Short mmCIF file of C-alpha atoms and ligand atoms in Angstrom, two decimals:
data_model
loop_
_atom_site.label_atom_id
_atom_site.label_comp_id
_atom_site.label_asym_id
_atom_site.label_seq_id
_atom_site.Cartn_x
_atom_site.Cartn_y
_atom_site.Cartn_z
CA MET A 151 13.51 2.10 -13.51
CA PHE A 152 11.64 -1.14 -12.88
CA GLY A 153 10.78 -2.78 -16.16
CA ASN A 154 10.13 -5.71 -18.38
CA PRO A 155 11.46 -5.00 -21.85
CA GLY A 156 10.05 -5.87 -25.24
CA SER A 157 11.02 -4.89 -28.76
CA THR A 158 9.00 -1.67 -28.36
CA GLU A 159 11.03 -0.59 -25.30
CA LEU A 160 14.50 -1.51 -26.55
CA PRO A 161 15.15 1.88 -28.22
CA MET A 162 14.42 3.53 -24.87
CA LEU A 163 17.01 1.32 -23.18
CA LYS A 164 19.75 2.00 -25.74
CA ASP A 165 22.90 3.42 -24.08
CA PHE A 166 21.15 3.17 -20.72
CA PRO A 167 22.51 6.04 -18.61
CA SER A 168 24.89 5.06 -15.83
CA ASP A 169 23.11 7.22 -13.25
CA PHE A 170 19.96 5.09 -13.68
CA ARG A 171 19.54 1.56 -12.44
CA TYR A 172 17.37 -0.94 -14.31
CA VAL A 173 15.63 -3.58 -12.19
CA LEU A 174 14.19 -6.39 -14.27
CA GLY A 175 10.84 -7.89 -13.28
CA LEU A 176 9.81 -11.06 -15.08
CA GLN A 177 6.16 -10.06 -15.47
CA GLU A 178 4.55 -6.61 -15.55
CA LEU A 179 2.44 -7.07 -12.41
CA VAL A 180 5.72 -7.65 -10.58
CA VAL A 181 7.25 -4.58 -12.24
CA MET A 182 4.35 -2.47 -10.95
CA GLY A 183 4.51 -3.92 -7.43
CA MET A 184 8.27 -3.38 -7.16
CA ALA A 185 7.99 0.21 -8.41
CA ASP A 186 5.05 0.83 -6.05
CA GLY A 187 6.93 -0.45 -2.98
CA TYR A 188 10.02 1.51 -4.01
CA ALA A 189 8.09 4.75 -4.57
CA GLN A 190 6.17 4.53 -1.31
CA SER A 191 9.10 3.66 0.90
CA SER A 192 11.59 6.04 -0.72
CA GLY A 193 9.08 8.91 -0.85
CA THR A 194 10.19 9.62 -4.43
CA VAL A 195 8.50 8.96 -7.75
CA GLY A 196 8.98 5.37 -8.90
CA HIS A 197 9.22 4.46 -12.56
CA ALA A 198 7.64 1.37 -14.09
CA ASN A 199 8.39 0.73 -17.76
CA LEU A 200 6.00 -1.72 -19.42
CA HIS A 201 5.79 -3.53 -22.73
CA THR A 202 3.19 -2.11 -25.11
CA ALA A 203 -0.51 -3.21 -24.94
CA PRO A 204 -0.05 -6.75 -23.51
CA GLY A 205 2.41 -5.50 -20.88
CA VAL A 206 0.01 -2.74 -19.83
CA GLY A 207 -2.69 -5.42 -19.67
CA ASN A 208 -0.58 -7.57 -17.34
CA ALA A 209 0.15 -4.52 -15.19
CA MET A 210 -3.46 -3.39 -14.70
CA GLY A 211 -3.92 -5.08 -11.31
CA GLY A 212 -0.76 -3.33 -10.13
CA ILE A 213 -1.88 0.03 -11.51
CA PHE A 214 -5.15 -0.49 -9.63
CA ASN A 215 -3.21 -1.12 -6.42
CA ALA A 216 -0.95 1.90 -7.02
CA GLN A 217 -3.90 4.30 -7.30
CA ALA A 218 -5.47 2.86 -4.14
CA ASN A 219 -2.10 3.22 -2.40
CA HIS A 220 -1.69 6.85 -3.57
CA SER A 221 1.68 5.71 -4.83
CA PRO A 222 3.57 8.32 -6.90
CA LEU A 223 4.47 6.45 -10.08
CA LEU A 224 5.54 7.30 -13.58
CA VAL A 225 4.27 4.45 -15.74
CA THR A 226 5.65 4.36 -19.27
CA ALA A 227 4.97 1.87 -22.03
CA GLY A 228 6.42 1.38 -25.46
CA GLN A 229 4.32 1.73 -28.59
CA GLN A 230 4.72 0.85 -32.26
CA VAL A 231 6.62 3.31 -34.48
CA ARG A 232 4.42 6.24 -35.50
CA PRO A 233 4.10 5.16 -39.19
CA HIS A 234 2.76 1.79 -37.99
CA ILE A 235 0.09 3.04 -35.59
CA GLY A 236 -2.45 4.04 -38.27
CA ILE A 237 -2.33 0.66 -39.99
CA GLN A 238 -2.35 -1.09 -36.61
CA ALA A 239 0.74 -3.17 -37.21
CA ASN A 240 1.46 -6.00 -34.80
CA LEU A 241 1.85 -4.88 -31.16
CA THR A 242 0.26 -1.49 -31.78
CA ASN A 243 -1.52 -0.25 -28.69
CA ARG A 244 -4.43 1.02 -30.75
CA ASP A 245 -5.94 3.13 -27.99
CA SER A 246 -2.91 3.52 -25.79
CA THR A 247 -4.15 6.41 -23.67
CA ARG A 248 -7.56 4.87 -23.01
CA MET A 249 -6.21 1.52 -21.88
CA PRO A 250 -5.05 2.38 -18.33
CA HIS A 251 -8.13 4.49 -17.62
CA PRO A 252 -9.69 5.01 -15.11
CA LEU A 253 -6.82 3.92 -12.89
CA VAL A 254 -4.31 6.67 -13.69
CA LYS A 255 -4.24 10.38 -12.93
CA SER A 256 -3.36 11.11 -16.55
CA SER A 257 -2.72 9.17 -19.71
CA PHE A 258 -0.83 10.73 -22.58
CA GLU A 259 0.93 9.97 -25.84
CA PRO A 260 2.95 12.99 -27.01
CA ALA A 261 1.84 14.55 -30.28
CA ARG A 262 5.45 14.91 -31.45
CA ALA A 263 8.59 12.91 -30.66
CA ALA A 264 10.16 16.18 -29.51
CA ASP A 265 7.59 16.43 -26.73
CA VAL A 266 8.56 13.20 -24.93
CA PRO A 267 10.70 14.91 -22.24
CA HIS A 268 7.89 17.35 -21.46
CA ALA A 269 5.35 14.51 -21.32
CA LEU A 270 7.55 12.60 -18.86
CA ALA A 271 8.07 15.68 -16.67
CA ARG A 272 4.36 16.41 -16.70
CA ALA A 273 3.54 12.87 -15.61
CA ILE A 274 6.17 12.95 -12.85
CA HIS A 275 4.81 16.25 -11.47
CA LEU A 276 1.26 14.99 -11.60
CA ALA A 277 2.11 11.64 -9.98
CA SER A 278 3.84 13.38 -7.08
CA THR A 279 1.23 16.07 -6.35
CA PRO A 280 -1.48 15.12 -3.85
CA PRO A 281 -3.44 12.98 -4.21
CA LYS A 282 -0.45 11.02 -5.44
CA GLY A 283 -0.90 8.20 -7.90
CA PRO A 284 0.20 6.65 -11.16
CA ALA A 285 0.48 8.75 -14.36
CA PHE A 286 0.90 7.06 -17.72
CA VAL A 287 2.90 7.99 -20.84
CA SER A 288 2.86 5.92 -24.03
CA ILE A 289 6.00 6.45 -26.13
CA PRO A 290 6.20 5.39 -29.79
CA MET A 291 9.48 3.53 -30.18
CA ASP A 292 10.84 5.66 -33.04
CA ASP A 293 10.61 8.76 -30.82
CA TRP A 294 13.86 7.76 -29.13
CA ASN A 295 15.77 8.40 -32.38
CA ALA A 296 14.38 11.94 -32.72
CA ASP A 297 15.83 15.08 -31.17
CA ALA A 298 14.12 16.71 -28.22
CA ASP A 299 12.99 20.33 -28.53
CA PRO A 300 15.83 22.06 -26.63
CA ALA A 301 13.85 25.26 -25.97
CA LEU A 302 11.20 23.24 -24.16
CA THR A 303 13.39 20.56 -22.60
CA ASP A 304 15.91 22.97 -21.05
CA ASN A 305 13.11 24.67 -19.14
CA VAL A 306 11.32 21.47 -18.28
CA ILE A 307 14.23 19.76 -16.56
CA LYS A 308 14.71 22.73 -14.19
CA ARG A 309 11.12 22.98 -13.04
CA GLN A 310 9.83 22.09 -9.59
CA VAL A 311 6.17 21.73 -8.68
CA ALA A 312 5.29 22.10 -5.01
CA GLY A 313 2.04 20.32 -4.33
CA ALA A 314 1.15 20.50 -0.63
CA SER A 315 -1.58 23.09 -0.17
CA ALA A 316 -2.69 24.11 3.31
CA PRO A 317 -6.34 23.58 4.26
CA ASP A 318 -8.57 26.62 4.74
CA PRO A 319 -7.61 28.20 8.11
CA ASP A 320 -11.26 29.00 8.90
CA ALA A 321 -12.24 25.37 8.45
CA ILE A 322 -9.38 24.28 10.72
CA GLN A 323 -10.45 26.88 13.33
CA ALA A 324 -14.02 25.54 13.23
CA LEU A 325 -12.67 22.02 13.68
CA ALA A 326 -10.51 23.18 16.62
CA ASP A 327 -13.61 24.74 18.23
CA SER A 328 -15.57 21.50 17.76
CA LEU A 329 -12.70 19.49 19.22
CA GLU A 330 -12.44 21.71 22.30
CA LYS A 331 -16.19 21.46 22.85
CA ALA A 332 -16.47 17.70 22.26
CA LYS A 333 -17.01 15.53 25.32
CA LYS A 334 -15.80 12.29 23.77
CA PRO A 335 -13.86 12.81 20.53
CA VAL A 336 -11.92 10.11 18.71
CA MET A 337 -9.30 10.15 15.97
CA ILE A 338 -9.27 7.67 13.07
CA ALA A 339 -5.78 7.45 11.61
CA GLY A 340 -5.50 6.87 7.87
CA PRO A 341 -2.83 5.79 5.39
CA ASP A 342 -1.89 9.29 4.15
CA ILE A 343 -0.57 10.41 7.55
CA ASP A 344 2.75 8.60 7.17
CA PRO A 345 3.66 9.59 3.58
CA SER A 346 2.69 13.22 4.23
CA GLY A 347 5.17 13.35 7.13
CA ALA A 348 2.41 13.84 9.72
CA TRP A 349 3.25 10.84 11.94
CA GLU A 350 4.76 12.89 14.79
CA ILE A 351 2.15 15.64 14.77
CA ALA A 352 -0.67 13.06 14.75
CA VAL A 353 0.82 11.55 17.92
CA GLN A 354 1.29 14.98 19.50
CA LEU A 355 -2.30 15.96 18.75
CA ALA A 356 -3.66 12.70 20.21
CA GLU A 357 -1.59 13.26 23.36
CA LYS A 358 -2.44 16.95 23.74
CA GLN A 359 -6.15 16.33 23.30
CA ASN A 360 -6.12 12.90 24.97
CA LEU A 361 -7.77 11.32 21.97
CA PRO A 362 -8.33 7.60 21.65
CA VAL A 363 -7.17 6.53 18.19
CA PHE A 364 -8.40 3.80 15.86
CA ALA A 365 -6.82 2.79 12.56
CA ILE A 366 -9.08 2.64 9.51
CA PRO A 367 -10.31 -0.85 8.51
CA ALA A 368 -7.24 -3.01 7.92
CA THR A 369 -8.26 -4.20 4.45
CA GLY A 370 -8.33 -0.66 3.04
CA GLY A 371 -5.23 0.94 4.49
CA GLY A 372 -1.90 0.57 2.77
CA ARG A 373 0.05 2.37 5.51
CA LEU A 374 -0.25 2.91 9.26
CA GLY A 375 -1.10 6.39 10.52
CA PHE A 376 -0.40 5.97 14.22
CA PRO A 377 1.94 3.88 16.42
CA GLU A 378 -0.05 0.78 17.32
CA GLY A 379 1.84 0.25 20.59
CA HIS A 380 0.87 3.74 21.82
CA PRO A 381 -1.34 3.82 24.97
CA ASN A 382 -3.98 5.84 23.07
CA PHE A 383 -4.30 3.23 20.30
CA ARG A 384 -7.57 1.30 20.36
CA GLY A 385 -7.18 -1.08 17.41
CA THR A 386 -8.42 -1.16 13.81
CA LEU A 387 -11.99 -0.41 12.87
CA PRO A 388 -14.01 -3.34 11.53
CA PRO A 389 -14.60 -3.10 7.77
CA GLY A 390 -18.43 -2.89 7.33
CA ILE A 391 -20.81 0.10 7.53
CA ALA A 392 -22.85 -1.10 10.54
CA PRO A 393 -19.87 -2.47 12.52
CA VAL A 394 -17.96 0.83 12.09
CA ALA A 395 -20.92 2.81 13.48
CA ASP A 396 -21.28 0.26 16.27
CA THR A 397 -17.59 0.52 17.25
CA LEU A 398 -17.79 4.32 17.30
CA LYS A 399 -20.93 4.42 19.47
CA GLY A 400 -20.62 6.95 22.28
CA TYR A 401 -18.12 9.23 20.52
CA ASP A 402 -19.46 12.69 19.67
CA LEU A 403 -16.72 13.92 17.31
CA ILE A 404 -15.00 11.56 14.88
CA LEU A 405 -11.89 13.09 13.32
CA VAL A 406 -10.74 11.06 10.29
CA VAL A 407 -7.24 11.96 9.16
CA GLY A 408 -5.67 11.05 5.80
CA SER A 409 -8.24 8.49 4.69
CA SER A 410 -11.36 7.90 2.68
CA VAL A 411 -14.51 7.50 4.78
CA PHE A 412 -14.21 4.50 4.81
CA PRO A 413 -12.75 1.67 2.70
CA TYR A 414 -15.70 -0.59 3.60
CA TYR A 415 -15.84 -4.29 2.67
CA PRO A 416 -17.88 -6.54 2.89
CA TYR A 417 -21.31 -4.87 2.58
CA LEU A 418 -22.80 -4.88 6.06
CA PRO A 419 -25.45 -2.17 5.79
CA GLY A 420 -26.73 -0.01 8.63
CA GLU A 421 -26.42 3.54 9.91
CA TYR A 422 -23.20 5.22 8.80
CA LEU A 423 -22.69 7.12 12.04
CA PRO A 424 -23.68 6.42 15.62
CA GLU A 425 -26.39 8.70 16.98
CA GLY A 426 -25.26 12.15 18.03
CA ALA A 427 -21.86 11.88 16.36
CA GLU A 428 -20.32 14.49 14.06
CA LEU A 429 -17.60 13.44 11.61
CA VAL A 430 -14.88 15.62 10.09
CA GLN A 431 -12.47 14.25 7.51
CA LEU A 432 -9.09 15.84 6.77
CA THR A 433 -7.78 14.62 3.42
CA SER A 434 -5.50 15.80 0.63
CA ASP A 435 -7.73 14.05 -1.91
CA PRO A 436 -10.73 16.07 -3.16
CA GLU A 437 -12.21 12.88 -4.62
CA GLU A 438 -12.06 11.14 -1.20
CA ALA A 439 -13.74 14.20 0.31
CA ALA A 440 -16.46 14.34 -2.32
CA ARG A 441 -17.50 10.71 -2.18
CA ALA A 442 -17.76 10.28 1.60
CA PRO A 443 -21.28 9.21 2.60
CA MET A 444 -21.40 11.31 5.78
CA GLY A 445 -19.76 14.09 7.74
CA HIS A 446 -17.86 17.16 6.59
CA ALA A 447 -14.50 17.24 4.86
CA ILE A 448 -11.55 19.61 4.83
CA VAL A 449 -9.29 19.25 1.80
CA GLY A 450 -5.61 20.05 2.11
CA ASP A 451 -2.23 18.71 3.12
CA VAL A 452 -2.62 16.39 6.10
CA LYS A 453 0.54 17.50 7.89
CA LYS A 454 -0.16 21.21 7.47
CA GLY A 455 -3.75 20.65 8.59
CA LEU A 456 -2.71 18.79 11.75
CA LEU A 457 -0.03 21.37 12.56
CA HIS A 458 -2.61 24.17 12.33
CA LEU A 459 -5.11 22.22 14.37
CA PHE A 460 -2.50 21.40 17.02
CA GLY A 461 -1.73 25.11 17.42
CA ARG A 462 -5.40 25.98 17.91
CA VAL A 463 -6.34 23.52 20.66
CA GLY A 464 -5.28 23.37 24.30
CA GLU A 465 -4.22 20.49 26.55
CA SER A 466 -7.15 18.33 27.51
CA ASP A 467 -7.55 16.21 30.63
CA ARG A 468 -10.46 14.18 29.29
CA ASP A 469 -10.33 10.43 29.84
CA ALA A 470 -9.09 8.59 26.74
CA GLY A 471 -10.24 5.19 28.06
CA ASP A 472 -8.28 1.97 28.48
CA SER A 473 -5.25 0.90 26.48
CA LEU A 474 -5.29 -2.38 24.57
CA PRO A 475 -4.18 -5.44 26.56
CA ASP A 476 -0.79 -6.91 25.63
CA PRO A 477 -0.96 -9.41 22.76
CA ILE A 478 -0.93 -13.08 23.75
CA PRO A 479 -0.04 -16.10 21.60
CA GLY A 480 -3.27 -18.00 22.41
CA GLU A 481 -3.64 -21.75 22.97
CA GLU A 482 -0.92 -24.08 21.73
CA GLN A 483 -2.02 -26.45 18.99
CA SER A 484 -0.68 -28.28 15.97
CA PRO A 485 -0.64 -27.01 13.29
CA ILE A 486 -0.05 -23.67 15.01
CA THR A 487 -2.62 -20.88 14.69
CA GLY A 488 -2.03 -17.78 12.58
CA THR A 489 -2.02 -15.86 15.86
CA ALA A 490 0.79 -18.05 17.26
CA ALA A 491 2.72 -17.60 14.01
CA MET A 492 2.46 -13.82 14.29
CA HIS A 493 3.44 -13.99 17.96
CA ALA A 494 6.51 -16.01 16.93
CA LEU A 495 7.31 -13.35 14.32
CA ARG A 496 7.03 -10.69 17.02
CA GLN A 497 9.83 -12.41 19.01
CA ALA A 498 12.17 -12.26 16.00
CA PHE A 499 11.13 -8.91 14.57
CA PRO A 500 13.74 -6.14 14.90
CA GLU A 501 12.80 -2.66 16.11
CA ASP A 502 13.61 -1.09 12.75
CA GLY A 503 11.94 -3.86 10.75
CA ILE A 504 9.45 -3.24 7.94
CA ILE A 505 6.46 -5.45 7.21
CA VAL A 506 5.00 -5.93 3.74
CA LEU A 507 1.76 -7.83 4.26
CA GLU A 508 -0.40 -9.98 1.98
CA ALA A 509 -1.69 -12.78 4.18
CA PRO A 510 -5.46 -12.20 4.16
CA SER A 511 -6.54 -14.51 6.99
CA ALA A 512 -3.71 -13.28 9.26
CA THR A 513 -3.91 -9.52 8.56
CA LEU A 514 -5.56 -8.65 11.87
CA ALA A 515 -3.41 -11.11 13.83
CA LEU A 516 -0.28 -9.47 12.45
CA ARG A 517 -1.50 -5.98 13.29
CA ASN A 518 -2.52 -7.00 16.78
CA GLN A 519 0.55 -9.08 17.58
CA LEU A 520 3.21 -6.77 16.15
CA ARG A 521 1.73 -3.37 17.09
CA LEU A 522 4.10 -1.66 14.65
CA SER A 523 5.00 1.74 16.00
CA ARG A 524 7.52 3.39 13.72
CA PRO A 525 6.74 5.37 10.58
CA GLY A 526 7.46 3.70 7.24
CA SER A 527 7.15 0.23 8.77
CA TYR A 528 4.07 -1.20 7.06
CA PHE A 529 3.04 -1.63 3.44
CA PHE A 530 -0.19 -3.35 2.38
CA GLY A 531 -1.96 -3.42 -0.98
CA ALA A 532 -4.86 -1.08 -0.23
CA GLY A 533 -6.52 -1.95 -3.53
CA GLY A 534 -6.88 -5.58 -2.50
CA GLY A 535 -5.39 -6.93 -5.74
CA LEU A 536 -3.15 -9.85 -4.92
CA GLY A 537 0.32 -9.70 -6.44
CA PHE A 538 1.37 -6.61 -4.50
CA GLY A 539 3.14 -8.21 -1.52
CA LEU A 540 6.13 -10.15 -2.85
CA ALA A 541 6.88 -7.57 -5.52
CA ALA A 542 6.46 -4.55 -3.25
CA ALA A 543 8.77 -6.14 -0.69
CA VAL A 544 11.57 -6.20 -3.29
CA GLY A 545 11.00 -2.50 -4.06
CA VAL A 546 10.78 -1.53 -0.38
CA GLN A 547 14.01 -3.38 0.42
CA ILE A 548 15.81 -1.75 -2.52
CA ALA A 549 14.75 1.67 -1.18
CA GLN A 550 15.55 0.78 2.45
CA ARG A 551 18.84 -1.12 2.35
CA ASP A 552 19.46 -0.66 6.07
CA ARG A 553 16.09 -1.79 7.43
CA PRO A 554 15.16 -5.47 7.53
CA VAL A 555 12.09 -6.18 5.37
CA VAL A 556 9.82 -9.11 6.16
CA CYS A 557 7.12 -9.98 3.65
CA VAL A 558 4.35 -11.95 5.37
CA ILE A 559 2.32 -13.71 2.72
CA GLY A 560 -0.29 -16.46 2.26
CA GLU A 561 0.74 -19.32 0.01
CA GLY A 562 -2.13 -18.44 -2.34
CA SER A 563 -1.15 -14.77 -2.56
CA ALA A 564 2.51 -15.65 -3.14
CA GLN A 565 1.69 -17.20 -6.52
CA TYR A 566 0.39 -13.97 -8.08
CA ALA A 567 3.84 -12.36 -8.12
CA ILE A 568 6.05 -15.37 -7.44
CA THR A 569 8.60 -14.29 -10.07
CA ALA A 570 9.51 -11.37 -7.81
CA LEU A 571 11.69 -13.94 -6.02
CA TRP A 572 13.90 -14.07 -9.10
CA SER A 573 14.41 -10.27 -8.95
CA ALA A 574 15.22 -10.51 -5.23
CA VAL A 575 17.95 -13.06 -5.98
CA ALA A 576 19.22 -11.33 -9.13
CA TYR A 577 19.71 -8.01 -7.35
CA GLY A 578 20.84 -9.40 -3.99
CA VAL A 579 17.82 -8.01 -2.14
CA PRO A 580 18.10 -9.36 1.41
CA MET A 581 14.40 -9.52 2.28
CA THR A 582 12.80 -12.29 4.31
CA VAL A 583 9.59 -13.92 3.09
CA LEU A 584 7.37 -15.64 5.63
CA VAL A 585 4.86 -17.90 3.87
CA LEU A 586 1.83 -19.02 5.86
CA ARG A 587 0.76 -22.40 4.46
CA ASN A 588 -2.82 -23.32 5.36
CA SER A 589 -3.56 -25.24 2.14
CA GLU A 590 -6.60 -23.09 1.33
CA TYR A 591 -7.91 -19.65 0.42
CA ALA A 592 -8.95 -19.16 4.05
CA ILE A 593 -10.30 -15.65 3.66
CA LEU A 594 -12.59 -16.76 0.85
CA LYS A 595 -14.03 -19.51 3.05
CA TRP A 596 -14.79 -16.79 5.60
CA PHE A 597 -16.39 -14.63 2.89
CA ALA A 598 -18.41 -17.66 1.73
CA MET A 599 -19.81 -17.86 5.25
CA VAL A 600 -20.64 -14.11 5.36
CA GLU A 601 -22.20 -14.25 1.87
CA GLN A 602 -24.00 -17.54 2.73
CA VAL A 603 -22.41 -19.33 -0.20
CA GLU A 604 -22.23 -23.08 0.23
CA LYS A 605 -20.16 -25.62 -1.68
CA ALA A 606 -18.14 -23.11 -3.73
CA PRO A 607 -15.38 -24.86 -5.70
CA GLY A 608 -11.81 -23.62 -5.97
CA LEU A 609 -11.09 -22.66 -2.36
CA ASP A 610 -8.53 -25.36 -1.49
CA LEU A 611 -4.84 -25.39 -2.32
CA PRO A 612 -3.59 -28.89 -1.60
CA ALA A 613 0.07 -29.74 -2.19
CA LEU A 614 1.32 -26.26 -3.03
CA ASP A 615 5.02 -26.38 -2.13
CA THR A 616 6.02 -22.72 -2.12
CA ALA A 617 9.46 -23.47 -0.70
CA ALA A 618 10.22 -25.84 -3.58
CA VAL A 619 9.10 -23.19 -6.09
CA ALA A 620 11.25 -20.55 -4.34
CA SER A 621 14.29 -22.87 -4.54
CA GLY A 622 13.85 -22.85 -8.30
CA TYR A 623 14.37 -19.09 -8.25
CA GLY A 624 17.52 -19.52 -6.15
CA VAL A 625 16.08 -18.51 -2.78
CA SER A 626 17.29 -20.32 0.38
CA THR A 627 14.30 -21.82 2.15
CA THR A 628 13.42 -23.29 5.54
CA LYS A 629 10.25 -25.16 6.48
CA VAL A 630 9.05 -25.20 10.09
CA GLU A 631 5.96 -26.40 11.92
CA ASP A 632 6.13 -25.05 15.50
CA ALA A 633 6.31 -21.56 16.99
CA ASP A 634 9.79 -21.80 18.55
CA SER A 635 11.35 -23.13 15.36
CA LEU A 636 9.59 -20.35 13.48
CA THR A 637 11.13 -17.67 15.69
CA ASP A 638 14.59 -19.27 15.29
CA ALA A 639 14.25 -19.60 11.53
CA LEU A 640 13.07 -16.00 11.20
CA ARG A 641 15.97 -14.68 13.29
CA THR A 642 18.43 -16.48 11.02
CA ALA A 643 16.65 -15.35 7.85
CA ILE A 644 16.40 -11.73 8.94
CA ALA A 645 20.12 -11.66 9.79
CA SER A 646 21.06 -13.17 6.41
CA PRO A 647 22.40 -10.86 3.68
CA GLU A 648 20.53 -12.90 1.04
CA PRO A 649 16.82 -13.26 0.28
CA GLU A 650 15.41 -16.04 2.45
CA LEU A 651 12.04 -17.77 2.62
CA VAL A 652 10.57 -19.40 5.70
CA GLU A 653 7.43 -21.48 5.26
CA VAL A 654 5.29 -22.42 8.24
CA GLY A 655 2.25 -24.66 8.35
CA VAL A 656 -0.71 -22.94 10.04
CA ALA A 657 -4.17 -24.24 10.86
CA PRO A 658 -6.94 -23.26 8.43
CA GLY A 659 -9.20 -20.40 9.56
CA MET A 660 -9.26 -16.65 10.24
CA TRP A 661 -6.95 -15.13 12.84
CA LEU A 662 -8.27 -11.94 14.33
CA PHE A 663 -6.02 -11.36 17.36
C1 TPP B 961 -5.85 -10.31 -8.27
C2 TPP B 961 -6.74 -10.97 -7.28
N1 TPP B 961 -7.37 -12.13 -7.59
C3 TPP B 961 -8.17 -12.73 -6.70
C4 TPP B 961 -8.40 -12.17 -5.49
C5 TPP B 961 -9.39 -12.81 -4.52
N2 TPP B 961 -8.73 -13.30 -3.31
C6 TPP B 961 -8.73 -12.57 -2.17
S1 TPP B 961 -7.98 -13.34 -0.94
C7 TPP B 961 -7.66 -14.69 -1.86
C8 TPP B 961 -6.99 -15.88 -1.28
C9 TPP B 961 -5.66 -15.63 -0.66
O1 TPP B 961 -5.14 -16.84 -0.24
P1 TPP B 961 -3.89 -16.96 0.70
O2 TPP B 961 -2.84 -16.02 0.29
O3 TPP B 961 -3.49 -18.39 0.78
O4 TPP B 961 -4.38 -16.42 2.09
P2 TPP B 961 -5.44 -16.95 3.15
O5 TPP B 961 -6.78 -16.45 2.73
O6 TPP B 961 -5.39 -18.44 3.16
O7 TPP B 961 -4.99 -16.33 4.39
C10 TPP B 961 -8.12 -14.52 -3.16
C11 TPP B 961 -7.96 -15.53 -4.25
C12 TPP B 961 -7.77 -10.94 -5.21
N3 TPP B 961 -7.94 -10.28 -4.05
N4 TPP B 961 -6.93 -10.38 -6.10
#
């Protein structure tokens, strides 16, 4: 249980059971991020316990991220005692179930104290059935002194709910026929491939059918769906409508797996599909299927769908095109570029390492330089709400004790969930944080250019000393300025059994390669 307690949650924490572990976050956005990272990387349901209305308010950005990430989360919050709700005593969440809407799959306050166990079980089952996401339960604080209904509870705790439903075999057969007939098909790998366990079969399908593979636009994908060092990998799609169609020009069948179509941003209008192209989307999320602006969709479990498809197509000898060139560090300069910083990280990054990323102007540089190629190695806040990275890294590292976690973060982004550093120290979480200091909100300067906005205030961050702030939370820190020192500092930090922070100065700007 990741939580931040208040008076309304204390009764829930009384005699805290020894087979549970409580991880304290110092602010509810951090609680959500830690639980989100933990849930996604452990593959189990995470639990975030929030303080009543104001705590839920603080958590909303994190709940937004969790739904975009399809992160299976039980979110509970305390509530005034039942006799106080009607008179709206202090701290009453007066419309507790409406508050987290529309970001949660369900929102519930049990009608009777005795129904709390059932309400929790219901939320857990719902959170963990595709499409996964957060489910909310508000619990009046006096409920914890009441007895559960044994007839109901005894049944409830034994139940299992299996959620992965296979796509319609006829639809998969039609897709297999289209794939066999296509002259130049392409696969677009989405974030639900990895959590659904479809990583291997996605690779096998691409190899059997000789498919070139793109990742969905980097800003909208919380997970990788395909090894980025694989010879069939062609890079990430650009994020706008027209640029996506432009990149996919010449392909006649576009197979989108485990993704919405597409998480576009910014608005760059144009045709949605290149001429002559057909698009088929395989997704476990009926909502993602329904809202797509083009193509057909098949709803069902991504892994089962790919397994069926794989069995219905033959080996193909079509030409998949050229592999990506090896990443290069680019020109030397001082301060170093974001590209050089990511190249330096590549030298220090262990094979089994995990990246948690929230460094907007270096997102593409990281993807291109690291070419992460193992499942469960990449976590990114698909919702785009800052405050995910530092907190999620703590949760990921708690779930994955044996894999080194490196959180790559902009100095601006770090401030949204900076108190996560305290949790990392308090619980001995040995993650490494790499802070890219460019003294500005670089991505927003790029957006200002795209949106033709001149002279916007509030885009510079002079004199923000993240390392000094981190020291205050008890984190060991190192500051470096050149690429070789960065690699050395990262090697040391990654090997350390304590949380460590490395801050590097980088030149302002956007780093695409
Ligand atoms: C909760 C939230 N508030 C504001 C934003 C808008 N925003 C997007 S990127 C960004 C700046 C990030 O700065 P930094 O981490 O230093 O990265 P850089 O752009 O310099 O690479 C901001 C403020 C957001 N995405 N989420």
